[in-house]
Coordinates of C-alpha atoms and ligand atoms in Angstrom, one line a residue:
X20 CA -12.7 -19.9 3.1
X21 CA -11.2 -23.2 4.1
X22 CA -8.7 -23.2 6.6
X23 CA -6.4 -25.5 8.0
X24 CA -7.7 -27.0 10.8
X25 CA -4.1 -28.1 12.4
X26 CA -3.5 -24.2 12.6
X27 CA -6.2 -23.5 14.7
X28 CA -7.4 -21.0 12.7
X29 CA -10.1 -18.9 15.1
X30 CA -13.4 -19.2 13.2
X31 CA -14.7 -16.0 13.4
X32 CA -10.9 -15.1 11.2
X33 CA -10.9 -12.2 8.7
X34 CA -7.7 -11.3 6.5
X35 CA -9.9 -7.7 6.2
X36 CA -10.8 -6.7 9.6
X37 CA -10.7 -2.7 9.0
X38 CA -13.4 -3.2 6.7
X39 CA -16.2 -3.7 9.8
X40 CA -14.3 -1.2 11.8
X41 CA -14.0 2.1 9.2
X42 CA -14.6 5.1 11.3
X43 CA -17.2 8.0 10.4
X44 CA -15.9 11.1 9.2
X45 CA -17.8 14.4 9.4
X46 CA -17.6 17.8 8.4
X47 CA -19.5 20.1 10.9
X48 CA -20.6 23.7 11.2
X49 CA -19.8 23.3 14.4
X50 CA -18.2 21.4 17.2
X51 CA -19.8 19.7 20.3
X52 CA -23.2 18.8 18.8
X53 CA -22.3 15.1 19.2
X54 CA -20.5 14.1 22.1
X55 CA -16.3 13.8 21.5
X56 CA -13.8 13.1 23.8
X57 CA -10.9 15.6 22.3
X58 CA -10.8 18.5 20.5
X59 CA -7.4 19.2 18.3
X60 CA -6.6 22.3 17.0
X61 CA -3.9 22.8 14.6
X62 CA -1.5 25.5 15.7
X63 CA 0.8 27.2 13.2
X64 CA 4.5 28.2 14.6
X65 CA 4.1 32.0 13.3
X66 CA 1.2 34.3 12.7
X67 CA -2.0 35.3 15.0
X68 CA -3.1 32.2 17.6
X69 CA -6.7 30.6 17.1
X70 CA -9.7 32.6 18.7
X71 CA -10.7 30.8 21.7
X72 CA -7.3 29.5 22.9
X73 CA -6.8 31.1 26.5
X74 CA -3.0 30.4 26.3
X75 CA -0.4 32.5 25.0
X76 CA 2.6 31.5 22.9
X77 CA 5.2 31.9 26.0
X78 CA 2.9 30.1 28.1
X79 CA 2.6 27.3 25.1
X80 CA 6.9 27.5 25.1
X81 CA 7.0 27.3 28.8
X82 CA 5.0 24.2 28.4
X83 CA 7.5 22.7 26.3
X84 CA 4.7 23.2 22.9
X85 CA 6.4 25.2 19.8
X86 CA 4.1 24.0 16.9
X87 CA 6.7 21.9 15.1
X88 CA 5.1 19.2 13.1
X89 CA 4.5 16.3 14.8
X90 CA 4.0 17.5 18.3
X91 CA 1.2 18.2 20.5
X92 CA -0.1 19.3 23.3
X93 CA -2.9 18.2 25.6
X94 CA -4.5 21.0 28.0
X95 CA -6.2 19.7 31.4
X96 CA -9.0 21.2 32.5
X97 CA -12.0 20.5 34.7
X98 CA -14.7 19.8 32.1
X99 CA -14.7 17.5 29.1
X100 CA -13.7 17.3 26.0
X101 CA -9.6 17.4 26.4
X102 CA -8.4 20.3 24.5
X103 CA -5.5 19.2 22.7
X104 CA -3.3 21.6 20.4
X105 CA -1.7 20.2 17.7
X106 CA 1.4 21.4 15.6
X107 CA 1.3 22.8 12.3
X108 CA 4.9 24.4 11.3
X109 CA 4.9 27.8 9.5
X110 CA 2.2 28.6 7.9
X111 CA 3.4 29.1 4.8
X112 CA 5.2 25.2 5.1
X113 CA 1.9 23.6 5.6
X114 CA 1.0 21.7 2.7
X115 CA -1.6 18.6 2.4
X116 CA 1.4 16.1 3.3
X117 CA 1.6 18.5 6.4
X118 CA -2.1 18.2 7.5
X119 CA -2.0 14.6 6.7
X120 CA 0.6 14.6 9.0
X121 CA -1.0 16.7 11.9
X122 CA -4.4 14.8 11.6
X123 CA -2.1 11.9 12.1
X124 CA -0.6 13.1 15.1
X125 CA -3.3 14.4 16.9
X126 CA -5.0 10.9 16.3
X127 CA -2.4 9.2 18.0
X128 CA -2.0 11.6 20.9
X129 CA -5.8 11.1 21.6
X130 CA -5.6 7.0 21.3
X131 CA -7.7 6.2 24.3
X132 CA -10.8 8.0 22.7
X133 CA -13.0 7.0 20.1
X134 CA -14.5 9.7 19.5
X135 CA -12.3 12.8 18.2
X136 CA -12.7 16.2 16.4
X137 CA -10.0 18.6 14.6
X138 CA -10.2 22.2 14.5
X139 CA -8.4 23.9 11.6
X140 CA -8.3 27.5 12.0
X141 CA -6.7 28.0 8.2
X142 CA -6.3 25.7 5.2
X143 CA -4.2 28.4 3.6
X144 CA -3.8 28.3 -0.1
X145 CA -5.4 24.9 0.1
X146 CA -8.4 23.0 -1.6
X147 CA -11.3 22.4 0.7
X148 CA -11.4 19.1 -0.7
X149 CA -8.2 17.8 -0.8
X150 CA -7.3 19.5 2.8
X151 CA -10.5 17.1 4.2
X152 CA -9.2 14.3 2.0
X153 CA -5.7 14.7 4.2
X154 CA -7.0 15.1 7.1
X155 CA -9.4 12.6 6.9
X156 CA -6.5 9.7 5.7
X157 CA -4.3 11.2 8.6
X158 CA -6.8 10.2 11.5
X159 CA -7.9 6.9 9.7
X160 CA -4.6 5.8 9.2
X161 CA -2.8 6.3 12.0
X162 CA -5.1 4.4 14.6
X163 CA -4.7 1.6 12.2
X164 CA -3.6 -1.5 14.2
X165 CA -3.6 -4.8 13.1
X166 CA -5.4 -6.5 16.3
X167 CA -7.0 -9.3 14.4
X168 CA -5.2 -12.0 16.3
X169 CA -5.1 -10.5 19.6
X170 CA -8.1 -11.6 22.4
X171 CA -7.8 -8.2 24.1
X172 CA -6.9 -5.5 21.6
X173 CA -4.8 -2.4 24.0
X174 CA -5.8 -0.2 21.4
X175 CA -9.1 1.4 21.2
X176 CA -10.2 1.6 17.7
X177 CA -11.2 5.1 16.2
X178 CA -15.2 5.6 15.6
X179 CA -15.3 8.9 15.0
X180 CA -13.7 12.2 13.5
X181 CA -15.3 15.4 13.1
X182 CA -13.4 17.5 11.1
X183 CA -14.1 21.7 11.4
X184 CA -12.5 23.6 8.7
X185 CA -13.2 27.6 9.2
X186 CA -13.7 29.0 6.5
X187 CA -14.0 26.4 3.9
X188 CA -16.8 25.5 1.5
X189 CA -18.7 22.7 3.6
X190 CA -20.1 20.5 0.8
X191 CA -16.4 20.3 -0.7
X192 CA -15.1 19.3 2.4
X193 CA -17.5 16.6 2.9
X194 CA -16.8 15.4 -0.3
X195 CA -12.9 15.3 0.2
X196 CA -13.6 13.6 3.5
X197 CA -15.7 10.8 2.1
X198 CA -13.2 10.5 -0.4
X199 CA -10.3 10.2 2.4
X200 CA -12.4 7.5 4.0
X201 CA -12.2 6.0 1.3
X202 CA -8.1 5.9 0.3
X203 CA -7.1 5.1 4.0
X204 CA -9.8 1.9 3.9
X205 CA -7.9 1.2 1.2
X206 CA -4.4 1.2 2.7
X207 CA -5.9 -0.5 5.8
X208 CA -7.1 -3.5 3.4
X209 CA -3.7 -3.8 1.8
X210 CA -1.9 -3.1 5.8
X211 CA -4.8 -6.2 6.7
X212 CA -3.5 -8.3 4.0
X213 CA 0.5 -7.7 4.8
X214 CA 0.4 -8.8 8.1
X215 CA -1.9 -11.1 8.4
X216 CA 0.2 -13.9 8.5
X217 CA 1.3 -16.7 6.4
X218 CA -0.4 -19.3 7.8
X219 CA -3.5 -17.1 8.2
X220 CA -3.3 -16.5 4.1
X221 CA -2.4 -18.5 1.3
X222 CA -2.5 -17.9 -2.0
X223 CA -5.9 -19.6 -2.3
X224 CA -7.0 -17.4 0.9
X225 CA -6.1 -14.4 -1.1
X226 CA -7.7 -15.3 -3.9
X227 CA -10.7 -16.0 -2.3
X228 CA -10.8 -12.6 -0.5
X229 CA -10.0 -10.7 -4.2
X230 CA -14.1 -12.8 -5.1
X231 CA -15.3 -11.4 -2.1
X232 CA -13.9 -7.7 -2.0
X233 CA -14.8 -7.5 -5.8
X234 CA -18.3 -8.8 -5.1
X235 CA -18.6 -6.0 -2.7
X236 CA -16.7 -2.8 -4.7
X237 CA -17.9 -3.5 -8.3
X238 CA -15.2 -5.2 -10.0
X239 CA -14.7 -8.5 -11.4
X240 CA -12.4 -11.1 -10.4
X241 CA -11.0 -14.6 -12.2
X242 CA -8.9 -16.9 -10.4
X243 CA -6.5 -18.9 -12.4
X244 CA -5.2 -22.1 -10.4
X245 CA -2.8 -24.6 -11.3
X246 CA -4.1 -26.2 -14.3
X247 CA -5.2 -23.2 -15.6
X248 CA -1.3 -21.5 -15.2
X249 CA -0.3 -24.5 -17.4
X250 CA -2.7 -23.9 -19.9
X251 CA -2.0 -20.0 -20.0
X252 CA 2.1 -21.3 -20.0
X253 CA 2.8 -19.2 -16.7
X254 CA 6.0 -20.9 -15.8
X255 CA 7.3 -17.9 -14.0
X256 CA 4.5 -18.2 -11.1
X257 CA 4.9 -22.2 -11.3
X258 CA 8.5 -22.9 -11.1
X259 CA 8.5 -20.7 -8.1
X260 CA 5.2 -22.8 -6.8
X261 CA 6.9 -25.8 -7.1
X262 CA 8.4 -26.1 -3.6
X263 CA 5.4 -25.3 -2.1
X264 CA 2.2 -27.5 -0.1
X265 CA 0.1 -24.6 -1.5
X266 CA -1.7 -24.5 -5.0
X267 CA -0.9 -21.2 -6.9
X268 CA -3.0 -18.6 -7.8
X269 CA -3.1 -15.6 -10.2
X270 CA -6.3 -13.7 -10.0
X271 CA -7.2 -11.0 -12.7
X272 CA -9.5 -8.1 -11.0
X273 CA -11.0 -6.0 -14.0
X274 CA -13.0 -2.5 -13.0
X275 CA -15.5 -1.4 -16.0
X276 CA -16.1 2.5 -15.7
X277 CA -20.2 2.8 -16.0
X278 CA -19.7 5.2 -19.1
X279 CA -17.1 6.0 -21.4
X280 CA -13.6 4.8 -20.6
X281 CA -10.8 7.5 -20.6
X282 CA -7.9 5.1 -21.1
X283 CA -7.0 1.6 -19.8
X284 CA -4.2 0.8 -17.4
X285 CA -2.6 -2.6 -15.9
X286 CA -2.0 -2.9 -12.3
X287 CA 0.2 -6.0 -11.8
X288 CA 1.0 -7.0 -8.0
X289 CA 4.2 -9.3 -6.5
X290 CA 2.1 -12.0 -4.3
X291 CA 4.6 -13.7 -2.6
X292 CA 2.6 -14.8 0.2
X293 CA 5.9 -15.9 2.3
X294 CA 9.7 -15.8 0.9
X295 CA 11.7 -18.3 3.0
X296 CA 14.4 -18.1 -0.4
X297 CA 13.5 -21.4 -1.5
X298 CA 16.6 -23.5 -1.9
X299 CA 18.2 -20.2 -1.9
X300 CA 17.5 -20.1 1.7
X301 CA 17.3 -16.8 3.7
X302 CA 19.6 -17.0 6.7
X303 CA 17.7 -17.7 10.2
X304 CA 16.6 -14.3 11.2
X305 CA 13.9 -12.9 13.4
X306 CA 13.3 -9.9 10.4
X307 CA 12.7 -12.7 8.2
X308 CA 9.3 -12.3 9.7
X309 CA 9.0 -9.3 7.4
X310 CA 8.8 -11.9 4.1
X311 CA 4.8 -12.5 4.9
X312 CA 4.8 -9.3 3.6
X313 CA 6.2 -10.1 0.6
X314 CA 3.1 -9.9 -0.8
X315 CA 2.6 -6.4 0.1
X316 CA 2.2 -5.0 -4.0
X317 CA -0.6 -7.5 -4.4
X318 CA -2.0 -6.2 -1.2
X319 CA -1.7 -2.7 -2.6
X320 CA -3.1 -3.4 -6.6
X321 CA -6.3 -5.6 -4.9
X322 CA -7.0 -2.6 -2.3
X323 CA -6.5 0.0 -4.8
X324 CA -9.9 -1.4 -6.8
X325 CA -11.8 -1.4 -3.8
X326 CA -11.8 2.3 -4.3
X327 CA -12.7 2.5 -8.2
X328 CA -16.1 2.8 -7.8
X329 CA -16.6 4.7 -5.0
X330 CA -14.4 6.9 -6.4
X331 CA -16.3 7.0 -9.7
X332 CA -13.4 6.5 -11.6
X333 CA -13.5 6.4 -15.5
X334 CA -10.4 4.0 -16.7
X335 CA -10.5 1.0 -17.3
X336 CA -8.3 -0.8 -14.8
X337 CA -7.1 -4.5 -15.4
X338 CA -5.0 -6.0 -12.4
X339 CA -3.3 -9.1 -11.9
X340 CA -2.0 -10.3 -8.7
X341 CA 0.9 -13.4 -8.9
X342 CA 0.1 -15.4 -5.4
X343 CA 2.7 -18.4 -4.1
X344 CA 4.7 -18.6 -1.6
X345 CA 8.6 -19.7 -2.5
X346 CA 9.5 -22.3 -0.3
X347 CA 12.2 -25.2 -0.5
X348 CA 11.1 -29.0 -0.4
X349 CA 12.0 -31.9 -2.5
X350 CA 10.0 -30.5 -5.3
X351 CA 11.1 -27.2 -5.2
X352 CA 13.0 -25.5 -8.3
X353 CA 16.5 -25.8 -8.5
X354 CA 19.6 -23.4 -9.1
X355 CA 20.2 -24.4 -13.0
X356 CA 16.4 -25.1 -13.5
X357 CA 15.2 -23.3 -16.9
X358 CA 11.6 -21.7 -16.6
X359 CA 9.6 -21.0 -19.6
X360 CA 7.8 -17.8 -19.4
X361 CA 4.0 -16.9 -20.9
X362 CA 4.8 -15.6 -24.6
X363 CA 8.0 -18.8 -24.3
X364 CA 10.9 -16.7 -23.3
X365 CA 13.4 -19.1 -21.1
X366 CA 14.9 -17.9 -18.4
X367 CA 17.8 -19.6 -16.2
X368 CA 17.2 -19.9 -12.2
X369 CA 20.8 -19.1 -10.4
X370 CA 19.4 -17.8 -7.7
X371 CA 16.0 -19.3 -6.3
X372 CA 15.3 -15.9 -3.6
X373 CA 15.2 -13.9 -7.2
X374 CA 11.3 -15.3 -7.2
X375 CA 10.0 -12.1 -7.9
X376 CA 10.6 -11.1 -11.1
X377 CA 10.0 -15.0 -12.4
X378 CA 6.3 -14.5 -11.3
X379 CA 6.0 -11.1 -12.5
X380 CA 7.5 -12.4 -15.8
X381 CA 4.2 -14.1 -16.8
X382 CA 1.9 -11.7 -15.7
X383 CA 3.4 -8.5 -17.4
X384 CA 3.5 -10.6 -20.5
X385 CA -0.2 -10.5 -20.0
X386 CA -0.6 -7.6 -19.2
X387 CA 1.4 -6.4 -22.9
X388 CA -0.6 -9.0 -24.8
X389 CA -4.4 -7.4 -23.6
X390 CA -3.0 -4.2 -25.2
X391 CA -3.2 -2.0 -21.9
X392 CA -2.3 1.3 -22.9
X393 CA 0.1 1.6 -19.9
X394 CA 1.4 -1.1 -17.1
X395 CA 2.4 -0.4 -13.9
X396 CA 4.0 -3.1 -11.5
X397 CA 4.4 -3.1 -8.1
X398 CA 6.4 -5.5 -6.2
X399 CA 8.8 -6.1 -2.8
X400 CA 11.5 -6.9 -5.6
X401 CA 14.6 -6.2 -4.0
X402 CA 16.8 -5.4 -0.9
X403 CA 19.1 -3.1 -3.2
X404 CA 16.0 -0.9 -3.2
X405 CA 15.5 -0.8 0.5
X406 CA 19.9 -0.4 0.6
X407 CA 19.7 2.8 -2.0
X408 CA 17.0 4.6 -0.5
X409 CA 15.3 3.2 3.0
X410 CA 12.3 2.5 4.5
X411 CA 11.0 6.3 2.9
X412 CA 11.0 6.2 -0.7
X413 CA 9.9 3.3 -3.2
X414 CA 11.9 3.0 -6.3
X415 CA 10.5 3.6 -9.5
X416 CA 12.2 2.8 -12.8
X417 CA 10.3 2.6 -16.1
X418 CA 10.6 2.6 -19.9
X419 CA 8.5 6.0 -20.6
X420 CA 8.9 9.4 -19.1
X421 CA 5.2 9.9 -18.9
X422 CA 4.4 6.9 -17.1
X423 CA 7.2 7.5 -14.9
X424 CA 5.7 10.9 -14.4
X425 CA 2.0 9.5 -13.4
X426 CA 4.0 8.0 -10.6
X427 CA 5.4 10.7 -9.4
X428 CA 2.7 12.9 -9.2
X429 CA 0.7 10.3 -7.6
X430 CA 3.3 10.2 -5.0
X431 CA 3.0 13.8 -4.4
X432 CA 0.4 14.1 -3.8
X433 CA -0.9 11.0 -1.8
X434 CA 3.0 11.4 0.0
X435 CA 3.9 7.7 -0.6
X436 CA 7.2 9.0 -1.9
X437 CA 9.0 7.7 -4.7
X438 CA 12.7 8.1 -6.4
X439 CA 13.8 7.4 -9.8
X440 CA 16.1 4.8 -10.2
X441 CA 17.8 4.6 -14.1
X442 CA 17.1 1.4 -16.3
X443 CA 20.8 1.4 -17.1
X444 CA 20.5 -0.6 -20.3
X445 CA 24.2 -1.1 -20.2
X446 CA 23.5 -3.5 -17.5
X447 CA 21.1 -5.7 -19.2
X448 CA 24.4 -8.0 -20.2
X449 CA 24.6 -9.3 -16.7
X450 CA 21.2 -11.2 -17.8
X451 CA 22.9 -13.3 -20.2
X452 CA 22.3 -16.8 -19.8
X453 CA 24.8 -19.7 -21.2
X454 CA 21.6 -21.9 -21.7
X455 CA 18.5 -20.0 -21.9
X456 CA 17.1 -16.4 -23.2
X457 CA 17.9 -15.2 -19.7
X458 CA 19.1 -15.2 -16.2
X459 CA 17.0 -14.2 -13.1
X460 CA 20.1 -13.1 -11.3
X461 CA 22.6 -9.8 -12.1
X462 CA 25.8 -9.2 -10.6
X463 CA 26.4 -7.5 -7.2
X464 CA 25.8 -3.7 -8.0
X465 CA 22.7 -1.9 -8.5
X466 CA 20.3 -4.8 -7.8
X467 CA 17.1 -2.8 -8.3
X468 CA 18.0 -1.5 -11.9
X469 CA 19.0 -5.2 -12.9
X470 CA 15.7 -6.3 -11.5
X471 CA 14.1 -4.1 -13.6
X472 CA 16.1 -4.9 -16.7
X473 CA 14.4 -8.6 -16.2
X474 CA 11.2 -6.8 -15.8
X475 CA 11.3 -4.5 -19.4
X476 CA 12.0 -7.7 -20.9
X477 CA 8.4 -8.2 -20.7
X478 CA 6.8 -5.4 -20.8
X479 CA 7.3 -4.6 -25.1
X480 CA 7.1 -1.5 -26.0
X481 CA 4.6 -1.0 -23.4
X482 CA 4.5 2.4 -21.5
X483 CA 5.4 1.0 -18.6
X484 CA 6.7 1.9 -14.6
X485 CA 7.8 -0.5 -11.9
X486 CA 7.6 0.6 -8.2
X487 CA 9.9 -1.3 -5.7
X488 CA 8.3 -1.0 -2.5
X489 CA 10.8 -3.6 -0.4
X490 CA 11.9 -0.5 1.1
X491 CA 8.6 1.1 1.8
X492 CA 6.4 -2.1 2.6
X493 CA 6.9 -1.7 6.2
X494 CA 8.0 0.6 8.9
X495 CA 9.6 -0.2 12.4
X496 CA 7.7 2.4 14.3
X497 CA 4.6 4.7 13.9
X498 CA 5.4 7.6 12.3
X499 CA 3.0 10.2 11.3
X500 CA 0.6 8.5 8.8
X501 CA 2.5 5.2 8.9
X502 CA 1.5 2.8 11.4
X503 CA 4.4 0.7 12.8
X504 CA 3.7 -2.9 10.6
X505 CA 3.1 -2.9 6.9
X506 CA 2.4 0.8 5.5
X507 CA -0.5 -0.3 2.7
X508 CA 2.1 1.8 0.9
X509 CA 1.2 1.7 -2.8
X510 CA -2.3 1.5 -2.4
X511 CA -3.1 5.2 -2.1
X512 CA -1.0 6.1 -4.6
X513 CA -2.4 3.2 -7.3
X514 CA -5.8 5.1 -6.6
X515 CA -4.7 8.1 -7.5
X516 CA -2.8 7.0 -10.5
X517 CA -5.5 4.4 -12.2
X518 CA -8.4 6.6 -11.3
X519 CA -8.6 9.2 -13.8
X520 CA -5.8 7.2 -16.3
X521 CA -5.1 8.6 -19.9
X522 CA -3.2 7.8 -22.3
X523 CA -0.2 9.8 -23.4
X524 CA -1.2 11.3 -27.3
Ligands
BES2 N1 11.4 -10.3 -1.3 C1 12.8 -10.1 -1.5 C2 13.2 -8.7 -1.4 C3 13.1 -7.9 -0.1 C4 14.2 -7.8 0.7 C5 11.9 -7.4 0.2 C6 14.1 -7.1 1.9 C7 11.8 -6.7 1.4 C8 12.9 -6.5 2.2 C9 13.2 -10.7 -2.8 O1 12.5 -11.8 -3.3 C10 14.6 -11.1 -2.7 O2 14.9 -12.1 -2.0 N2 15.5 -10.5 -3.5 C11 16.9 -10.8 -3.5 C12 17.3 -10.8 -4.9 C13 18.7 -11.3 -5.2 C14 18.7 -12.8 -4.9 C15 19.0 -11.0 -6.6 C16 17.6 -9.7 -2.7 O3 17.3 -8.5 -2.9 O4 18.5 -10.1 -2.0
MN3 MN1 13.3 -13.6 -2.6
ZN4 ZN1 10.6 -11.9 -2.6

């Protein structure tokens, strides 16, 4: 990778640390055959207490523990490891979002250790698999910290989870737990990606890590760069480049299932590696720091095929990822400017911070023209999203009911929650341009929906969903799986989405 030298860059730089750092997770018979420093066990509010847990539920309540998701409570004794009992709810509330969860914070209340195990006494109702899958992801993801920059990390990174589920089928447990290692390396890569920061990863940078990630997962990569977005006609992802010292990049990551393919779905990511607005400038704010992220549904589509394989999934999974940053400089596009789009739609800039959907533009009209049998785009595309529905849930809007539906089951059950915004078509007016085919800018009410109004005009008739993650890209404090910094949401969910992909018949 080159790197600008007037930055400083430290040599030994990765935009993917977690990848040399991913912990070991293991399903035992039983505990205390390798050395840990804690032992969890997961504590339901009601029902008969854990064999082996010398104190009673008024002695628990004195000590200020009731089992509420999301608590815990460390018991000192003389000899080691720390016993540590962690809240589960009512039993019949605890679902894999609520393991997740309880894996999560046991893994932070044990921080100082590397070396942790979880006890759960029931799984209830609950797949072997899918519980170790949960639990696994809770762990992983939670001691994620971006310490990349940072000469003397505070944090100790996780090495090791055991995981002891009584009562459940070992070998499917294992498997679930590999598979968890999996998904949260994922969401770590994409979290890597999103804060790393602007400097520290250009579009170039990005594109460069996409060749060495797919070199490493099974996939293939092509990088487009400037002259090669002329030739394709990707006006979209160049007007927007065209304030910036940086050369574009769009980079096309195809995953080949080894035998027969059960459907084929596009992936298509919002790279903006930094939004200052361009001549649309965002007012001087300390949260404008948030805009490296902009780049975050990139983060999330590149991750997501780091899991294909592993994974052994059988679609066929075409992604492409729209990297520039939108900055304002003599050569930077203008209010009034007229873009021309791949496929030669025109579209009118009034508003230069409406970047998004230009460089998406090109990219799902790529996506529609390689005949995908269903697109799915994810991109930080709006504040209106973030407005309507907070840091919590991602907007998703779409064209088809089934695609639509995909997402929401994905989101289910990898809890990277979404809500369904309409794509009001009664609102596609406020795209009319005076001089060209369209405008990138609606009027002042329901931002999101107009947004993806621009988007459908793309798509065709396409099957086709957009998730708006500006909302869900980030989150101001640790809070049970999320780590405080960018989420990796979207990657998780992608997985669970593209692996398996059919198409409707
Ligand atoms: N990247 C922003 C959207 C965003 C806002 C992401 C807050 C994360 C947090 C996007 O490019 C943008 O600037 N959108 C404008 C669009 C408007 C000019 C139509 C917005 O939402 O204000
Ligand atoms: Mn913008
Ligand atoms: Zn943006």
């Amino acid at each position: 990778m080159t790197r600008n030298p007037v930055k400083l860059i430290p040599a030994d730089f990765s935009a993917t640390p977690s990848l040399d750092s991913v912990p070991e997770v293991a399903v035992v018979a039983e505990l205390g055959e390798q050395h840990v420093d804690a032992i969890g066990v997961l504590v339901t509010s009601d029902g008969t207490l854990p064999e082996g847990i010398d104190l009673d539920r008024e002695a628990q309540s004195f000590a200020g523990f009731d089992a509420k998701p999301g608590t815990t409570l460390a018991l000192p004794h003389a000899s080691r490891p720390l016993i540590v009992l962690v809240g589960a709810g009512p039993t019949g509330e605890l679902d894999l979002a609520g393991l997740r969860n309880a894996a999560a914070a046991f893994a932070r209340a044990t921080s100082r250790f590397g070396r942790i195990a979880l006890r759960v006494p029931s799984i209830g109702s609950a797949d072997a698999a899918d519980a170790a899958q949960a639990l696994a992801e809770g762990a992983i993801l939670a001691r994620y910290r971006y310490r990349e920059l940072q000469r003397k990390p505070k944090d100790r990174p996780l090495e090791r989870v055991e995981l002891l589920l009584d009562g459940a089928d070992r070998a499917a447990a294992s498997a679930g737990a590999e598979h968890g290692v999996v998904t949260a390396r994922a969401a770590n890569i994409s979290r890597d990606l999103a804060n790393t920061p602007p400097g520290h990863l250009t579009a170039t940078d990005i594109a460069d890590v996409a060749v060495a990630l797919g070199a490493r997962f099974g996939f293939e990569v092509e990088v487009f760069d400037r002259q090669q977005l002329i030739d394709l006609g990707c006006g979209g992802l160049l007007g927007v480049n065209s304030g910036s010292a940086e050369e574009p990049r769009m980079v096309k990551l195809r995953y080949t299932p080894p035998g027969d393919s059960s459907g084929h779905v596009g992936l298509v990511g919002k790279g903006i590696m930094y939004d200052s607005g361009g001549i649309s400038l965002k007012p001087s704010d300390p949260m404008h720091l948030l805009m490296k992220m902009d780049m975050g549904g990139a983060a999330s589509v590149l991750a997501a095929f780091t899991a294909l394989r592993a994974l052994d999934a059988t679609a066929t999974v075409t992604g492409w990822l729209m990297c520039t940053d939108n900055m304002p400089s003599g050569s930077a596009y203008k209010l009034g400017d007229v873009l021309t789009a791949r496929g030669g739609t025109t579209v009118e800039v009034k508003n230069t911070d409406a970047e998004g959907r230009l460089v998406m533009m090109d990219a799902l009209a790529l996506a529609n023209e390689d005949g995908v049998d269903a697109i799915i785009d994810i991109a930080t595309l709006t504040g209106a999203a973030l407005m309507a529905l907070g840091p919590s849930l991602a907007a998703v809007i779409g064209n088809d009911p089934t695609t639509i539906g995909l997402v929401k089951a994905a989101a289910a059950a990898t809890d990277e929650p979404v809500w369904e915004l309409p794509l009001e078509r009664k609102y596609r007016k406020q795209l009319d341009s005076d001089v060209a085919d369209l405008s990138n800018l609606g009027g002042p009410y329901a931002g999101a929906t107009t947004a993806a109004l621009f988007l459908a005009e793309f798509v065709g008739e396409t099957p086709w969903a957009h998730l708006d993650i500006a909302g869900t890209m980030q989150s101001d404090a640790d809070d049970a799986w999320r780590s405080k910094g960018a989420t990796g949401y979207g990657a998780r969910l992608l997985i669970d989405v593209a692996r398996g992909f059919q198409p409707a018949k």
